[in-house]
């Protein structure tokens, strides 16, 4: 007799229910098969194949250079690992802005070639046409407001957004518009906690924060930052849950020593 335990997959509807009953949503970025498997086994609700892959995987200074093909490669690797989590994939810079037909084609490629469950894109009123067109094909869309890294050359800096009343008001309006347009959730990045809490109260869809305080419906961090692989990035909002830089560095030093000393491999480690 085989014992078959059904895994209940996380869906966009489940995220909505979680918000309704006040259960916080956990989200992390993932870019490869092996790590995604660990995160999924640990019970993460949502995996975001973020365009932060451009920084932490490819070593670019910004998220702008990563291509749609590269995002699809990362996303397909993550999807192959996952049994339970919802997998959301960032539409990269240049694949959706200002042309809703191109946005739809990009989203369809991500869903079809990577097997993703939803897409995320940055911006408010200026991307609503693209969002509507993607939704018309049945693809769920997550929004992203506040500090939107694809616009770094417009902002000029990665400092906290929407501290001034006019920008805060525009952000609230954009969040409502994204909800009306049909987004199933929104990421709010690096904005004052009071503003993020207000937005989370004003909309019915889940608000996932990064550097947006504790009054939102869930949290997301970039995996390499929270695991301490990235030593250089130290924003106030980041909590490090491990020091993998040290763990990997130390293990590598020991390996080099063992090879140089002819200690590895020993008799038991050979055929
Ligand atoms: O690309 C990314 O990792 C993101 C998160 C910071 C939300 O968009």
PDB file of C-alpha atoms in Angstrom, residues 149-259:
ATOM      1  CA  UNK A 149      14.752  49.433  -8.786  1.00  0.00           C
ATOM      2  CA  UNK A 150      14.145  49.405 -12.551  1.00  0.00           C
ATOM      3  CA  UNK A 151      13.666  53.202 -12.247  1.00  0.00           C
ATOM      4  CA  UNK A 152      16.918  53.792 -10.373  1.00  0.00           C
ATOM      5  CA  UNK A 153      18.200  56.228 -12.991  1.00  0.00           C
ATOM      6  CA  UNK A 154      15.040  58.293 -12.571  1.00  0.00           C
ATOM      7  CA  UNK A 155      15.302  58.273  -8.736  1.00  0.00           C
ATOM      8  CA  UNK A 156      19.093  58.686  -8.766  1.00  0.00           C
ATOM      9  CA  UNK A 157      19.394  56.963  -5.362  1.00  0.00           C
ATOM     10  CA  UNK A 158      18.123  53.947  -3.380  1.00  0.00           C
ATOM     11  CA  UNK A 159      16.849  56.053  -0.432  1.00  0.00           C
ATOM     12  CA  UNK A 160      13.396  55.639   1.166  1.00  0.00           C
ATOM     13  CA  UNK A 161      10.575  56.675  -1.201  1.00  0.00           C
ATOM     14  CA  UNK A 162       7.281  58.523  -0.559  1.00  0.00           C
ATOM     15  CA  UNK A 163       8.374  60.472   2.510  1.00  0.00           C
ATOM     16  CA  UNK A 164       6.827  63.615   1.016  1.00  0.00           C
ATOM     17  CA  UNK A 165       3.036  64.006   1.056  1.00  0.00           C
ATOM     18  CA  UNK A 166       2.620  64.285  -2.744  1.00  0.00           C
ATOM     19  CA  UNK A 167       4.515  61.066  -3.485  1.00  0.00           C
ATOM     20  CA  UNK A 168       2.748  59.259  -0.605  1.00  0.00           C
ATOM     21  CA  UNK A 169      -0.658  60.344  -1.959  1.00  0.00           C
ATOM     22  CA  UNK A 170       0.270  59.195  -5.470  1.00  0.00           C
ATOM     23  CA  UNK A 171       1.409  55.837  -4.093  1.00  0.00           C
ATOM     24  CA  UNK A 172      -1.922  55.305  -2.277  1.00  0.00           C
ATOM     25  CA  UNK A 173      -3.819  56.143  -5.484  1.00  0.00           C
ATOM     26  CA  UNK A 174      -1.602  53.789  -7.508  1.00  0.00           C
ATOM     27  CA  UNK A 175      -2.146  50.944  -5.019  1.00  0.00           C
ATOM     28  CA  UNK A 176      -5.921  51.365  -5.325  1.00  0.00           C
ATOM     29  CA  UNK A 177      -5.637  51.501  -9.110  1.00  0.00           C
ATOM     30  CA  UNK A 178      -3.554  48.303  -9.212  1.00  0.00           C
ATOM     31  CA  UNK A 179      -6.206  46.605  -7.077  1.00  0.00           C
ATOM     32  CA  UNK A 180      -9.037  47.849  -9.352  1.00  0.00           C
ATOM     33  CA  UNK A 181      -7.103  46.770 -12.451  1.00  0.00           C
ATOM     34  CA  UNK A 182      -6.928  43.247 -11.037  1.00  0.00           C
ATOM     35  CA  UNK A 183      -3.507  42.695  -9.412  1.00  0.00           C
ATOM     36  CA  UNK A 184      -3.706  39.883  -6.838  1.00  0.00           C
ATOM     37  CA  UNK A 185      -1.065  41.474  -4.556  1.00  0.00           C
ATOM     38  CA  UNK A 186       1.425  44.336  -4.371  1.00  0.00           C
ATOM     39  CA  UNK A 187       5.030  44.607  -3.167  1.00  0.00           C
ATOM     40  CA  UNK A 188       5.823  47.860  -1.350  1.00  0.00           C
ATOM     41  CA  UNK A 189       9.546  48.532  -1.205  1.00  0.00           C
ATOM     42  CA  UNK A 190      11.368  50.916   1.122  1.00  0.00           C
ATOM     43  CA  UNK A 191       8.632  53.349   2.163  1.00  0.00           C
ATOM     44  CA  UNK A 192       7.658  54.653   5.617  1.00  0.00           C
ATOM     45  CA  UNK A 193       5.959  51.981   7.773  1.00  0.00           C
ATOM     46  CA  UNK A 194       2.958  54.222   8.547  1.00  0.00           C
ATOM     47  CA  UNK A 195       2.270  54.687   4.827  1.00  0.00           C
ATOM     48  CA  UNK A 196       2.600  50.960   4.085  1.00  0.00           C
ATOM     49  CA  UNK A 197       0.203  50.128   6.950  1.00  0.00           C
ATOM     50  CA  UNK A 198      -2.294  52.646   5.583  1.00  0.00           C
ATOM     51  CA  UNK A 199      -2.110  51.086   2.096  1.00  0.00           C
ATOM     52  CA  UNK A 200      -2.546  47.558   3.525  1.00  0.00           C
ATOM     53  CA  UNK A 201      -5.703  48.755   5.327  1.00  0.00           C
ATOM     54  CA  UNK A 202      -7.073  50.536   2.250  1.00  0.00           C
ATOM     55  CA  UNK A 203      -6.900  47.597  -0.165  1.00  0.00           C
ATOM     56  CA  UNK A 204      -8.282  44.053   0.055  1.00  0.00           C
ATOM     57  CA  UNK A 205      -5.380  42.415  -1.788  1.00  0.00           C
ATOM     58  CA  UNK A 206      -2.245  41.336   0.132  1.00  0.00           C
ATOM     59  CA  UNK A 207       0.552  43.882   0.561  1.00  0.00           C
ATOM     60  CA  UNK A 208       4.019  42.342   0.839  1.00  0.00           C
ATOM     61  CA  UNK A 209       6.660  44.635   2.299  1.00  0.00           C
ATOM     62  CA  UNK A 210      10.420  44.959   1.979  1.00  0.00           C
ATOM     63  CA  UNK A 211      11.636  47.783   4.170  1.00  0.00           C
ATOM     64  CA  UNK A 212       7.996  48.783   4.703  1.00  0.00           C
ATOM     65  CA  UNK A 213       7.483  47.857   8.370  1.00  0.00           C
ATOM     66  CA  UNK A 214       5.323  45.293  10.126  1.00  0.00           C
ATOM     67  CA  UNK A 215       1.834  46.616   9.385  1.00  0.00           C
ATOM     68  CA  UNK A 216       1.588  44.890   6.001  1.00  0.00           C
ATOM     69  CA  UNK A 217       0.320  41.405   5.108  1.00  0.00           C
ATOM     70  CA  UNK A 218       3.650  39.701   4.478  1.00  0.00           C
ATOM     71  CA  UNK A 219       7.385  40.169   4.074  1.00  0.00           C
ATOM     72  CA  UNK A 220       9.902  39.515   1.320  1.00  0.00           C
ATOM     73  CA  UNK A 221      13.710  39.599   1.417  1.00  0.00           C
ATOM     74  CA  UNK A 222      16.366  38.904  -1.173  1.00  0.00           C
ATOM     75  CA  UNK A 223      17.730  35.459  -0.265  1.00  0.00           C
ATOM     76  CA  UNK A 224      21.421  36.328  -0.600  1.00  0.00           C
ATOM     77  CA  UNK A 225      20.952  39.288   1.757  1.00  0.00           C
ATOM     78  CA  UNK A 226      19.076  37.382   4.483  1.00  0.00           C
ATOM     79  CA  UNK A 227      21.519  34.459   4.325  1.00  0.00           C
ATOM     80  CA  UNK A 228      24.520  36.779   4.652  1.00  0.00           C
ATOM     81  CA  UNK A 229      26.098  35.800   1.336  1.00  0.00           C
ATOM     82  CA  UNK A 230      26.142  39.471   0.410  1.00  0.00           C
ATOM     83  CA  UNK A 231      28.431  41.271   2.842  1.00  0.00           C
ATOM     84  CA  UNK A 232      28.319  44.708   1.241  1.00  0.00           C
ATOM     85  CA  UNK A 233      24.556  45.349   1.420  1.00  0.00           C
ATOM     86  CA  UNK A 234      23.495  46.529   4.892  1.00  0.00           C
ATOM     87  CA  UNK A 235      20.211  48.460   4.799  1.00  0.00           C
ATOM     88  CA  UNK A 236      18.380  49.063   8.081  1.00  0.00           C
ATOM     89  CA  UNK A 237      15.442  46.831   7.086  1.00  0.00           C
ATOM     90  CA  UNK A 238      17.604  43.740   6.545  1.00  0.00           C
ATOM     91  CA  UNK A 239      17.718  40.990   9.187  1.00  0.00           C
ATOM     92  CA  UNK A 240      20.454  38.423   8.534  1.00  0.00           C
ATOM     93  CA  UNK A 241      19.443  34.866   9.449  1.00  0.00           C
ATOM     94  CA  UNK A 242      22.828  33.302   8.668  1.00  0.00           C
ATOM     95  CA  UNK A 243      26.389  34.198   7.813  1.00  0.00           C
ATOM     96  CA  UNK A 244      26.828  32.022   4.736  1.00  0.00           C
ATOM     97  CA  UNK A 245      29.709  34.148   3.490  1.00  0.00           C
ATOM     98  CA  UNK A 246      31.744  32.928   6.485  1.00  0.00           C
ATOM     99  CA  UNK A 247      30.455  29.323   6.219  1.00  0.00           C
ATOM    100  CA  UNK A 248      31.342  29.053   2.508  1.00  0.00           C
ATOM    101  CA  UNK A 249      34.639  30.921   2.937  1.00  0.00           C
ATOM    102  CA  UNK A 250      35.700  28.663   5.823  1.00  0.00           C
ATOM    103  CA  UNK A 251      34.662  25.447   4.014  1.00  0.00           C
ATOM    104  CA  UNK A 252      36.575  26.547   0.906  1.00  0.00           C
ATOM    105  CA  UNK A 253      39.723  27.321   2.927  1.00  0.00           C
ATOM    106  CA  UNK A 254      39.540  23.859   4.531  1.00  0.00           C
ATOM    107  CA  UNK A 255      39.067  22.190   1.141  1.00  0.00           C
ATOM    108  CA  UNK A 256      42.064  24.031  -0.342  1.00  0.00           C
ATOM    109  CA  UNK A 257      44.181  23.033   2.687  1.00  0.00           C
ATOM    110  CA  UNK A 258      43.160  19.355   2.409  1.00  0.00           C
ATOM    111  CA  UNK A 259      43.919  19.251  -1.328  1.00  0.00           C
TER     112      UNK A 259
END
